[in-house]
Amino acid sequence: MIALNGLRDGLDPESPEYGDVIKKITGYLRDSSDPEVRARAADYLGETGDAVVLDALREALNDPHETVRVATRKAIEKLKKAQRPLKDNYGTLICGRDLFRPKKIHTREGQFVVCRVCGHSKFLEDGVKEVVGIIGDAEYSWRQEDRLFISMWDEKTKNARNADIDTLWITEADDLNYGWAIDAVYQKLQNDVTRAKPISEIPVIIKGVPELSEEEIEILQNFGGIKNGI
Ligand SMILES: [Zn+2]
């Protein structure tokens, strides 16, 4: 029990150990031979309000001990309470950790909203109506009112990023190999089969006059239409 009590302080979402602490507490809930410890573990998981613990709690609803089942039901109620603001703002939520959109999971205990990639609900922030992916800008991500901008290509490491973008901007940049960047970003988006929005529904806006070849334009035609913007 002492080891479990110590873990409670680690349940700080700001802490880098947060995910590990949740895993350890989940371990106690599943494997401890002491029903008191299992009940306490369920309690702590409920306190997080983070739906990432939902599966572990749902499993514990079948615990042989009544005390554990009662604690587990209470914990699930706490998760549900924490879900309310998320459901109201579903369309504008974004995970502050990895910048992905949420998904809904349907269970016998109700519907829950979690980040579609990391599975946490704790890091979901509201107010992002549009995610703009950019090829041609070095800065990784920034927010401007209800828009989130994400640089899709890192020229230094030559790596494309995946993100739940609503629009793709191609901006003017010096020393950028647009061919590589556009192809890599396209592949990256295309390979993500769980994406909510298909590529054909993501419009491309070309800002300024970046030097694009025929081949690059051809790849961009797989997106949801090319427009010139200012
Ligand atoms: Zn996430």
Short mmCIF file of N, CA and C and ligand atoms in Angstrom, two decimals, residues 94-101 114-121 123-124, ligand 1:
data_model
loop_
_atom_site.label_atom_id
_atom_site.label_comp_id
_atom_site.label_asym_id
_atom_site.label_seq_id
_atom_site.Cartn_x
_atom_site.Cartn_y
_atom_site.Cartn_z
N ILE A 94 -8.13 19.89 -29.47
CA ILE A 94 -6.86 19.43 -30.01
C ILE A 94 -5.99 18.97 -28.84
N CYS A 95 -5.23 17.92 -29.03
CA CYS A 95 -4.37 17.43 -27.95
C CYS A 95 -3.14 18.33 -27.85
N GLY A 96 -2.95 18.94 -26.71
CA GLY A 96 -1.84 19.86 -26.50
C GLY A 96 -0.49 19.16 -26.53
N ARG A 97 -0.48 17.85 -26.40
CA ARG A 97 0.79 17.11 -26.38
C ARG A 97 1.29 16.78 -27.77
N ASP A 98 0.39 16.27 -28.61
CA ASP A 98 0.84 15.82 -29.92
C ASP A 98 0.12 16.51 -31.07
N LEU A 99 -0.79 17.43 -30.75
CA LEU A 99 -1.50 18.23 -31.76
C LEU A 99 -2.39 17.40 -32.68
N PHE A 100 -2.92 16.29 -32.16
CA PHE A 100 -3.90 15.53 -32.94
C PHE A 100 -5.30 15.79 -32.42
N ARG A 101 -6.26 15.52 -33.28
CA ARG A 101 -7.67 15.70 -32.93
C ARG A 101 -8.16 14.51 -32.09
N VAL A 114 -11.27 11.01 -26.35
CA VAL A 114 -9.83 10.93 -26.07
C VAL A 114 -9.05 11.37 -27.31
N CYS A 115 -7.80 11.72 -27.12
CA CYS A 115 -6.93 12.02 -28.26
C CYS A 115 -6.81 10.77 -29.12
N ARG A 116 -6.95 10.92 -30.42
CA ARG A 116 -6.96 9.72 -31.27
C ARG A 116 -5.59 9.06 -31.38
N VAL A 117 -4.53 9.76 -30.96
CA VAL A 117 -3.20 9.17 -31.06
C VAL A 117 -2.65 8.73 -29.70
N CYS A 118 -2.66 9.62 -28.69
CA CYS A 118 -2.07 9.22 -27.40
C CYS A 118 -3.10 8.60 -26.45
N GLY A 119 -4.38 8.76 -26.74
CA GLY A 119 -5.41 8.12 -25.92
C GLY A 119 -5.75 8.85 -24.64
N HIS A 120 -5.04 9.93 -24.34
CA HIS A 120 -5.36 10.71 -23.13
C HIS A 120 -6.49 11.69 -23.43
N SER A 121 -7.28 12.00 -22.41
CA SER A 121 -8.25 13.08 -22.58
C SER A 121 -7.79 14.33 -21.83
N PHE A 123 -5.13 16.12 -21.98
CA PHE A 123 -4.38 17.18 -22.67
C PHE A 123 -5.21 17.87 -23.75
N LEU A 124 -6.49 17.52 -23.85
CA LEU A 124 -7.31 18.11 -24.90
C LEU A 124 -7.65 19.56 -24.53
ZN ZN B 1 -2.57 13.21 -27.78
#
